[in-house]
Short mmCIF file of C-alpha atoms in Angstrom, two decimals:
data_model
loop_
_atom_site.label_atom_id
_atom_site.label_comp_id
_atom_site.label_asym_id
_atom_site.label_seq_id
_atom_site.Cartn_x
_atom_site.Cartn_y
_atom_site.Cartn_z
CA MET A 1 25.09 -16.56 -5.16
CA THR A 2 22.34 -18.92 -4.12
CA SER A 3 20.62 -21.28 -6.53
CA VAL A 4 16.97 -20.97 -7.43
CA GLU A 5 16.18 -24.22 -5.64
CA GLU A 6 18.06 -23.17 -2.51
CA ILE A 7 16.16 -19.89 -2.38
CA VAL A 8 12.84 -21.66 -2.86
CA ARG A 9 13.75 -24.06 -0.06
CA GLU A 10 14.76 -21.34 2.41
CA PHE A 11 11.48 -19.53 1.86
CA GLN A 12 9.39 -22.69 2.00
CA GLU A 13 10.96 -23.65 5.30
CA ALA A 14 10.42 -20.23 6.86
CA ASP A 15 7.38 -19.23 8.87
CA ARG A 16 5.72 -15.85 8.38
CA GLN A 17 8.21 -13.85 10.44
CA GLY A 18 11.04 -15.91 8.96
CA MET A 19 9.97 -14.85 5.48
CA ILE A 20 9.88 -11.20 6.52
CA ASP A 21 13.38 -11.54 7.98
CA LEU A 22 14.66 -13.27 4.84
CA LEU A 23 13.19 -10.55 2.64
CA LYS A 24 14.74 -7.90 4.86
CA ASP A 25 18.15 -9.59 4.57
CA TYR A 26 17.86 -9.78 0.80
CA SER A 27 16.77 -6.15 0.72
CA GLU A 28 19.82 -5.07 2.71
CA ASP A 29 22.14 -7.25 0.61
CA LEU A 30 21.15 -5.84 -2.78
CA PRO A 31 24.49 -4.60 -4.11
CA GLU A 32 24.81 -0.91 -4.89
CA VAL A 33 24.88 -0.20 -8.60
CA PRO A 34 28.36 1.05 -9.55
CA GLU A 35 28.69 4.56 -10.96
CA ARG A 36 29.85 3.12 -14.28
CA VAL A 37 26.54 1.27 -14.71
CA LEU A 38 24.40 4.10 -13.35
CA SER A 39 25.82 6.36 -16.03
CA LEU A 40 24.90 3.82 -18.71
CA MET A 41 21.35 3.25 -17.48
CA ASP A 42 18.57 4.99 -19.32
CA ARG A 43 15.89 6.05 -16.83
CA ASP A 44 13.21 5.13 -19.35
CA VAL A 45 14.57 2.18 -21.32
CA ASN A 46 15.94 0.37 -18.28
CA ARG A 47 12.95 0.95 -16.07
CA VAL A 48 10.54 -1.92 -15.48
CA HIS A 49 7.43 0.07 -16.19
CA GLU A 50 5.02 -2.62 -15.00
CA CYS A 51 6.36 -2.06 -11.49
CA GLU A 52 4.66 0.74 -9.61
CA THR A 53 7.90 1.25 -7.70
CA PRO A 54 10.84 2.65 -9.68
CA VAL A 55 12.94 -0.41 -10.58
CA PHE A 56 15.84 -0.14 -13.04
CA ILE A 57 17.59 -3.22 -14.42
CA TRP A 58 20.91 -3.48 -16.25
CA ILE A 59 22.19 -6.82 -17.50
CA GLU A 60 25.77 -7.55 -18.57
CA ARG A 61 27.63 -10.65 -19.71
CA GLU A 62 31.29 -11.37 -19.27
CA ASP A 63 32.95 -14.67 -20.28
CA GLY A 64 29.49 -16.13 -20.70
CA ALA A 65 28.36 -15.28 -17.15
CA VAL A 66 25.57 -12.81 -16.55
CA THR A 67 25.66 -9.99 -14.01
CA ILE A 68 22.43 -8.22 -13.13
CA PHE A 69 22.45 -4.75 -11.61
CA ALA A 70 19.28 -3.40 -10.08
CA ASP A 71 18.54 0.05 -8.78
CA VAL A 72 15.59 0.24 -6.35
CA PRO A 73 15.19 3.19 -3.97
CA GLY A 74 15.55 2.57 -0.23
CA PRO A 75 12.00 3.56 0.77
CA TYR A 76 10.74 0.40 -1.00
CA PRO A 77 12.47 -2.36 0.95
CA THR A 78 10.04 -5.13 -0.06
CA VAL A 79 10.58 -4.49 -3.74
CA ARG A 80 14.33 -4.22 -3.09
CA GLY A 81 14.17 -7.60 -1.35
CA LEU A 82 12.27 -9.26 -4.17
CA VAL A 83 14.55 -7.84 -6.84
CA SER A 84 17.57 -8.82 -4.76
CA ILE A 85 16.35 -12.46 -4.76
CA LEU A 86 16.39 -12.42 -8.57
CA VAL A 87 19.80 -10.75 -8.73
CA ASN A 88 21.13 -13.31 -6.27
CA ALA A 89 19.63 -16.27 -8.09
CA PHE A 90 20.75 -15.32 -11.57
CA SER A 91 24.01 -13.41 -11.37
CA GLY A 92 26.86 -15.65 -12.53
CA LEU A 93 24.66 -17.98 -14.58
CA SER A 94 24.70 -18.25 -18.36
CA PRO A 95 21.87 -16.69 -20.38
CA GLN A 96 20.65 -20.20 -21.28
CA GLU A 97 20.46 -21.19 -17.62
CA ILE A 98 18.45 -18.08 -16.82
CA GLU A 99 16.14 -18.57 -19.79
CA SER A 100 15.40 -22.11 -18.66
CA ALA A 101 14.82 -21.19 -14.99
CA PRO A 102 11.46 -22.50 -13.77
CA PRO A 103 8.57 -20.21 -14.77
CA ASP A 104 6.95 -20.77 -11.38
CA PHE A 105 10.03 -19.67 -9.40
CA ILE A 106 8.31 -16.59 -8.02
CA SER A 107 5.09 -18.33 -7.05
CA ARG A 108 6.99 -21.18 -5.37
CA LEU A 109 8.58 -18.76 -2.94
CA GLY A 110 5.18 -18.76 -1.28
CA LEU A 111 5.23 -15.01 -0.79
CA ALA A 112 1.80 -14.31 -2.21
CA GLN A 113 0.28 -15.18 1.13
CA LEU A 114 2.55 -12.71 2.85
CA LEU A 115 2.53 -9.96 0.27
CA GLY A 116 -0.79 -10.47 -1.46
CA THR A 117 -1.08 -11.14 -5.16
CA ARG A 118 -1.13 -7.46 -5.95
CA ARG A 119 2.42 -7.03 -4.73
CA MET A 120 3.57 -10.07 -6.70
CA TRP A 121 2.60 -8.80 -10.15
CA GLY A 122 5.37 -6.25 -10.28
CA ILE A 123 8.06 -8.74 -9.37
CA SER A 124 6.78 -11.23 -11.92
CA ALA A 125 7.24 -8.46 -14.48
CA VAL A 126 10.86 -7.99 -13.37
CA TYR A 127 11.39 -11.75 -13.69
CA SER A 128 9.95 -11.80 -17.22
CA ARG A 129 12.06 -8.80 -18.12
CA ILE A 130 15.29 -10.48 -17.02
CA LYS A 131 14.40 -13.68 -18.87
CA SER A 132 13.49 -11.93 -22.09
CA GLU A 133 16.49 -9.62 -22.13
CA VAL A 134 19.25 -11.87 -20.98
CA GLY A 135 19.76 -13.47 -24.39
CA LYS A 136 20.11 -10.08 -26.04
CA THR A 137 22.92 -8.79 -23.84
CA GLU A 138 26.30 -8.39 -25.40
CA GLU A 139 29.63 -9.50 -24.02
CA VAL A 140 31.44 -6.76 -22.12
CA SER A 141 34.94 -6.46 -23.41
CA MET B 1 -7.23 30.88 6.54
CA ALA B 2 -9.89 28.29 7.30
CA ASP B 3 -9.16 25.45 9.69
CA TYR B 4 -9.96 21.79 9.19
CA ALA B 5 -13.42 20.68 10.28
CA SER B 6 -12.01 18.29 12.90
CA PRO B 7 -8.46 19.50 13.53
CA ASP B 8 -8.16 17.32 16.65
CA VAL B 9 -7.94 14.20 14.56
CA LEU B 10 -4.57 15.23 13.16
CA VAL B 11 -1.43 15.27 15.26
CA SER B 12 1.98 16.57 14.28
CA THR B 13 5.28 14.71 14.28
CA ASP B 14 6.32 16.96 17.22
CA TRP B 15 3.25 15.88 19.16
CA VAL B 16 3.95 12.19 18.49
CA GLU B 17 7.56 12.56 19.58
CA GLU B 18 6.39 14.13 22.83
CA HIS B 19 3.86 11.34 23.41
CA ILE B 20 5.96 8.29 22.53
CA ASP B 21 5.87 7.13 26.17
CA ASP B 22 2.31 8.28 26.86
CA PRO B 23 0.46 5.23 28.26
CA ASP B 24 -2.86 6.50 26.89
CA ILE B 25 -1.82 6.28 23.26
CA VAL B 26 -0.68 3.53 20.95
CA ILE B 27 1.20 4.44 17.79
CA VAL B 28 0.37 2.20 14.83
CA GLU B 29 2.38 1.94 11.64
CA SER B 30 0.40 0.81 8.58
CA ASP B 31 2.30 0.64 5.30
CA GLU B 32 1.96 -0.58 1.77
CA ASP B 33 5.51 -1.92 2.05
CA ILE B 34 5.52 -4.68 4.65
CA LEU B 35 9.24 -4.33 5.40
CA LEU B 36 9.35 -0.68 6.36
CA TYR B 37 8.45 -1.33 9.97
CA GLU B 38 11.21 -3.96 10.15
CA ILE B 39 13.91 -1.62 8.87
CA GLY B 40 12.95 1.00 11.44
CA HIS B 41 9.87 2.48 13.09
CA ILE B 42 8.87 5.07 15.66
CA ARG B 43 9.79 3.79 19.10
CA ASN B 44 6.87 2.04 20.84
CA SER B 45 4.87 1.77 17.64
CA VAL B 46 3.16 -1.47 16.65
CA LYS B 47 2.73 -2.75 13.12
CA PHE B 48 -0.51 -3.59 11.35
CA ASP B 49 -0.55 -5.32 7.99
CA TRP B 50 -3.59 -4.11 6.06
CA GLN B 51 -3.69 -7.17 3.89
CA THR B 52 -3.07 -10.05 6.23
CA GLU B 53 -4.45 -8.60 9.46
CA LEU B 54 -7.19 -6.14 8.58
CA GLN B 55 -8.78 -8.25 5.87
CA ASP B 56 -10.48 -11.61 6.19
CA GLN B 57 -8.23 -14.20 4.58
CA LEU B 58 -11.02 -16.33 3.13
CA ILE B 59 -13.95 -14.13 2.20
CA ARG B 60 -13.53 -10.74 0.57
CA ASP B 61 -14.31 -8.69 3.63
CA TYR B 62 -12.71 -6.92 6.54
CA VAL B 63 -11.49 -8.74 9.58
CA SER B 64 -14.40 -10.15 11.58
CA ARG B 65 -15.43 -8.63 14.86
CA GLU B 66 -14.01 -11.62 16.77
CA ASN B 67 -10.71 -11.57 14.92
CA PHE B 68 -10.40 -7.82 15.40
CA GLU B 69 -10.94 -8.26 19.12
CA ALA B 70 -8.28 -10.98 19.23
CA LEU B 71 -5.89 -8.92 17.10
CA LEU B 72 -6.13 -5.77 19.22
CA SER B 73 -5.97 -7.71 22.47
CA GLU B 74 -2.82 -9.46 21.24
CA LYS B 75 -1.22 -6.17 20.21
CA GLY B 76 -2.01 -4.59 23.54
CA ILE B 77 -4.56 -2.02 22.40
CA SER B 78 -7.52 -1.37 24.69
CA ASN B 79 -10.84 0.28 23.96
CA ASP B 80 -9.68 3.42 25.75
CA HIS B 81 -6.43 3.88 23.90
CA ALA B 82 -6.09 6.72 21.44
CA VAL B 83 -4.55 5.11 18.36
CA VAL B 84 -2.24 7.28 16.28
CA PHE B 85 -1.80 5.97 12.75
CA TYR B 86 1.10 6.75 10.45
CA GLY B 87 2.43 5.10 7.32
CA ASP B 88 4.07 5.34 3.94
CA ARG B 89 2.74 6.97 0.77
CA SER B 90 1.26 10.11 2.29
CA ASN B 91 -0.58 8.11 4.95
CA TRP B 92 -2.63 6.26 2.38
CA TRP B 93 -2.37 3.00 4.35
CA ALA B 94 -2.67 4.79 7.65
CA CYS B 95 -6.03 6.16 6.49
CA TYR B 96 -7.04 2.69 5.39
CA ALA B 97 -6.28 1.30 8.85
CA PHE B 98 -8.01 4.32 10.43
CA TRP B 99 -11.14 3.67 8.38
CA THR B 100 -11.12 -0.04 9.24
CA PHE B 101 -10.75 0.78 12.96
CA LYS B 102 -13.68 3.18 12.63
CA VAL B 103 -15.84 0.53 10.94
CA LEU B 104 -15.06 -1.74 13.87
CA GLY B 105 -16.05 1.01 16.24
CA HIS B 106 -12.75 2.13 17.74
CA GLU B 107 -13.45 5.51 19.23
CA LYS B 108 -10.21 7.46 19.45
CA CYS B 109 -8.33 7.39 16.16
CA LEU B 110 -5.75 9.97 15.11
CA ILE B 111 -3.49 10.46 12.10
CA MET B 112 0.08 11.76 12.29
CA ASP B 113 0.13 14.39 9.55
CA GLY B 114 2.87 13.75 7.01
CA GLY B 115 3.22 10.09 7.94
CA ARG B 116 6.42 8.14 7.76
CA GLN B 117 7.98 10.31 5.09
CA LYS B 118 7.81 13.45 7.23
CA TRP B 119 9.32 11.63 10.20
CA VAL B 120 12.19 10.51 7.92
CA ASP B 121 12.62 13.95 6.37
CA GLU B 122 12.86 15.54 9.79
CA GLY B 123 15.60 13.11 10.76
CA ARG B 124 13.70 11.77 13.75
CA GLU B 125 14.61 8.57 15.53
CA PHE B 126 13.74 5.13 14.16
CA VAL B 127 14.28 1.94 16.13
CA LYS B 128 14.12 -1.75 15.26
CA GLU B 129 13.03 -2.90 18.69
CA VAL B 130 9.47 -4.22 18.78
CA PRO B 131 7.61 -3.08 21.91
CA GLN B 132 6.29 -5.76 24.23
CA ARG B 133 2.88 -4.52 25.24
CA PRO B 134 0.73 -6.22 27.86
CA LYS B 135 -2.24 -8.01 26.32
CA THR B 136 -5.68 -6.47 26.69
CA ASP B 137 -9.24 -7.69 26.51
CA TYR B 138 -10.53 -5.68 23.60
CA LYS B 139 -14.26 -5.65 22.91
CA VAL B 140 -15.97 -4.34 19.81
CA SER B 141 -19.01 -2.45 20.99
CA VAL B 142 -20.49 -1.47 17.66
CA VAL B 143 -19.75 -2.15 13.99
CA ASP B 144 -20.31 1.08 12.08
CA GLU B 145 -21.17 0.28 8.50
CA SER B 146 -22.57 3.75 7.90
CA ILE B 147 -19.14 4.68 6.51
CA ARG B 148 -19.02 1.71 4.19
CA ALA B 149 -20.89 1.40 0.87
CA PHE B 150 -21.86 -1.89 -0.72
CA ARG B 151 -22.74 -2.34 -4.37
CA ASP B 152 -26.49 -2.03 -3.76
CA ASP B 153 -25.88 1.28 -2.01
CA VAL B 154 -23.97 2.43 -5.06
CA VAL B 155 -26.83 1.44 -7.39
CA GLU B 156 -29.26 3.41 -5.24
CA HIS B 157 -26.81 6.28 -5.04
CA ILE B 158 -26.46 6.66 -8.80
CA ASN B 159 -30.18 6.19 -9.38
CA SER B 160 -30.88 9.12 -7.09
CA GLY B 161 -28.18 11.23 -8.75
CA ARG B 162 -25.96 11.64 -5.71
CA PRO B 163 -22.23 12.28 -6.15
CA LEU B 164 -19.41 9.79 -6.33
CA VAL B 165 -15.70 10.47 -6.32
CA ASP B 166 -13.43 8.12 -8.26
CA VAL B 167 -10.01 8.63 -6.72
CA ARG B 168 -8.03 6.50 -9.20
CA SER B 169 -5.60 7.86 -11.75
CA PRO B 170 -7.07 9.47 -14.87
CA LYS B 171 -6.09 6.45 -16.96
CA GLU B 172 -7.88 4.04 -14.67
CA TYR B 173 -10.89 6.37 -14.68
CA SER B 174 -10.99 6.46 -18.48
CA GLY B 175 -10.58 2.69 -18.68
CA GLU B 176 -7.34 2.87 -20.59
CA LEU B 177 -5.20 1.17 -17.95
CA LEU B 178 -7.07 -2.11 -18.00
CA HIS B 179 -5.54 -2.87 -21.34
CA MET B 180 -2.03 -2.89 -19.99
CA GLU B 181 -0.62 -6.23 -20.95
CA ALA B 182 1.42 -6.78 -17.81
CA TYR B 183 -1.52 -6.65 -15.42
CA PRO B 184 -3.73 -9.49 -16.57
CA GLN B 185 -4.91 -10.14 -13.04
CA GLU B 186 -5.48 -6.62 -11.94
CA GLY B 187 -9.02 -7.06 -11.28
CA ALA B 188 -11.66 -6.00 -13.73
CA LEU B 189 -13.08 -7.23 -17.01
CA ARG B 190 -14.38 -3.81 -17.95
CA GLY B 191 -12.72 -0.42 -17.83
CA GLY B 192 -14.17 2.98 -17.12
CA HIS B 193 -15.93 4.44 -14.13
CA ILE B 194 -19.24 4.42 -12.30
CA PRO B 195 -21.68 6.73 -14.16
CA GLY B 196 -21.58 10.27 -12.88
CA ALA B 197 -18.44 9.86 -10.79
CA ALA B 198 -16.03 12.77 -10.65
CA ASN B 199 -12.32 11.98 -10.96
CA VAL B 200 -10.15 13.41 -8.20
CA PRO B 201 -7.02 11.27 -7.78
CA TRP B 202 -6.50 10.68 -4.06
CA ALA B 203 -3.02 12.23 -3.95
CA THR B 204 -4.47 15.58 -5.01
CA ALA B 205 -5.27 16.02 -1.32
CA ALA B 206 -1.65 15.56 -0.23
CA ASN B 207 1.34 17.87 -0.33
CA GLU B 208 4.76 16.79 -1.57
CA ASP B 209 5.93 16.20 2.01
CA GLY B 210 3.07 13.79 2.69
CA THR B 211 0.98 16.20 4.79
CA PHE B 212 -2.60 17.03 3.91
CA ARG B 213 -3.31 20.13 1.89
CA SER B 214 -4.69 23.11 3.73
CA ALA B 215 -8.41 23.48 4.35
CA ASP B 216 -8.58 26.29 1.79
CA GLU B 217 -6.91 24.17 -0.85
CA LEU B 218 -9.19 21.22 -0.12
CA VAL B 219 -12.27 23.44 -0.43
CA GLU B 220 -10.90 24.60 -3.76
CA ILE B 221 -10.37 21.02 -4.98
CA TYR B 222 -13.54 19.29 -3.80
CA GLU B 223 -16.13 21.97 -3.26
CA LYS B 224 -15.31 24.64 -5.81
CA GLY B 225 -13.57 22.29 -8.26
CA GLN B 226 -16.12 19.46 -8.20
CA GLY B 227 -19.19 21.22 -6.88
CA LEU B 228 -19.50 18.90 -3.89
CA SER B 229 -21.11 20.24 -0.75
CA LYS B 230 -20.90 19.15 2.86
CA ASP B 231 -24.57 18.22 3.16
CA GLN B 232 -24.46 15.81 0.22
CA ASP B 233 -24.06 12.07 0.61
CA VAL B 234 -20.82 11.13 -1.12
CA ILE B 235 -19.35 7.75 -2.03
CA ALA B 236 -15.63 7.46 -2.70
CA TYR B 237 -14.08 4.47 -4.47
CA CYS B 238 -10.90 3.32 -6.17
CA ARG B 239 -9.80 -0.18 -7.13
CA ILE B 240 -10.04 -2.01 -3.82
CA GLY B 241 -11.02 0.74 -1.40
CA GLU B 242 -7.60 1.68 -0.04
CA ARG B 243 -6.85 4.92 -1.86
CA SER B 244 -10.46 6.01 -1.37
CA SER B 245 -10.12 5.68 2.39
CA HIS B 246 -7.65 8.58 2.18
CA THR B 247 -10.26 10.68 0.36
CA TRP B 248 -12.94 9.49 2.80
CA PHE B 249 -10.75 10.79 5.62
CA VAL B 250 -10.19 14.14 3.90
CA LEU B 251 -13.85 14.74 3.13
CA THR B 252 -15.07 13.60 6.54
CA TYR B 253 -12.55 15.05 8.96
CA LEU B 254 -10.77 17.83 7.12
CA LEU B 255 -13.72 19.27 5.19
CA GLY B 256 -16.54 18.17 7.50
CA PHE B 257 -18.75 16.36 5.01
CA GLU B 258 -21.55 14.77 7.00
CA ASN B 259 -22.08 11.51 5.17
CA VAL B 260 -19.21 10.00 3.23
CA LYS B 261 -18.94 6.30 2.52
CA ASN B 262 -16.02 4.31 1.22
CA TYR B 263 -17.03 1.73 -1.39
CA ASP B 264 -14.42 -0.92 -0.71
CA GLY B 265 -15.71 -3.25 -3.41
CA SER B 266 -14.61 -0.46 -5.73
CA TRP B 267 -13.61 -1.09 -9.33
CA THR B 268 -12.57 -4.70 -8.77
CA GLU B 269 -16.21 -5.36 -7.91
CA TRP B 270 -18.03 -2.89 -10.15
CA GLY B 271 -15.93 -3.56 -13.26
CA ASN B 272 -16.69 -7.27 -12.94
CA LEU B 273 -20.37 -7.00 -12.09
CA VAL B 274 -22.72 -8.27 -14.79
CA ARG B 275 -24.90 -5.46 -16.19
CA ALA B 276 -23.45 -2.82 -13.89
CA PRO B 277 -23.64 0.49 -15.78
CA ILE B 278 -20.29 1.94 -16.81
CA GLU B 279 -19.25 5.24 -18.28
CA LYS B 280 -16.08 5.87 -20.25
#
């Protein structure tokens, strides 16, 4: 797990190719969604419909700590990378910590220049989705 | 079965595999997803980013003549090279790069039918190694804006009753999609389409495997289905001119329409233009 500020810093310090490499690493590091969670996911309810790419999010909480599972198909590595940043930043935090994460987190990564604003809208939607749903998740027993 | 109007402009995945080391060609990958090239590409292919390399970064326009010359020289493409484009999403971005190269006067442009998806599906080789190509001294000889429509051309076009093809999804065409809450920035203050435009979503021209539909099928879709004919002047548009470059390619090279223009201002210009006529 890397903190929001650490992630922002690593992107801000990277040049253009460095950002592409970072995104690629995040994309490759997105954990596979376990079968147990895949079977619970509803392909409609858990889909982030604002994203043109199929992105499915499942949020759990255990002992107060949040785990985020995200399913993004391989042919969309950029979206996988962006979603993986969010999973990395927020898994293990409490719902309150996630809810109070800086609203400009995504824009501060400085990726709009690399990806264009059009590609950033979808990921902002995933960010909003995580923030708005995290308080509603129930403890896993 | 009818053949495409300009079959030579399409090459197969087999052909590309045979020509990977051909010094007369340069393979170019142009994707929507900027990481695809990094996770693996056709050996000896070079990457172009449609957004950061083919567009001007300050003014809403394509890359300038000077910057295009510098870009191609840097990437090791000469005026004599045949450039073979391929990319994700049924070659949508490959067609966009193709169109941009044509505007900037590059002579020999080809498309690998089926694009990246077909190469993947056929289990062909991908590498991560980026080729080191010797620099060239590329010169733009002519900028061909006859394949590009500007808003004044569109006004004239509709006033004289000539056909337009809106290649966006039916919901964008009807104006419904603009009201989606999550896309406040997606471009236009008004929804709908340019008066008289037919709606043929761009992907209608592609098969499931990413290849283009057959000539017969394309005739069925555009000529019989929409009543378009080869001798008519046609303008294609979408939201920013990328999807419509795919349709521009299909009409021009596969069906042999004589005068097709891509309106790259598209809906993000027209839907924001004061007093521009709109139909819903």
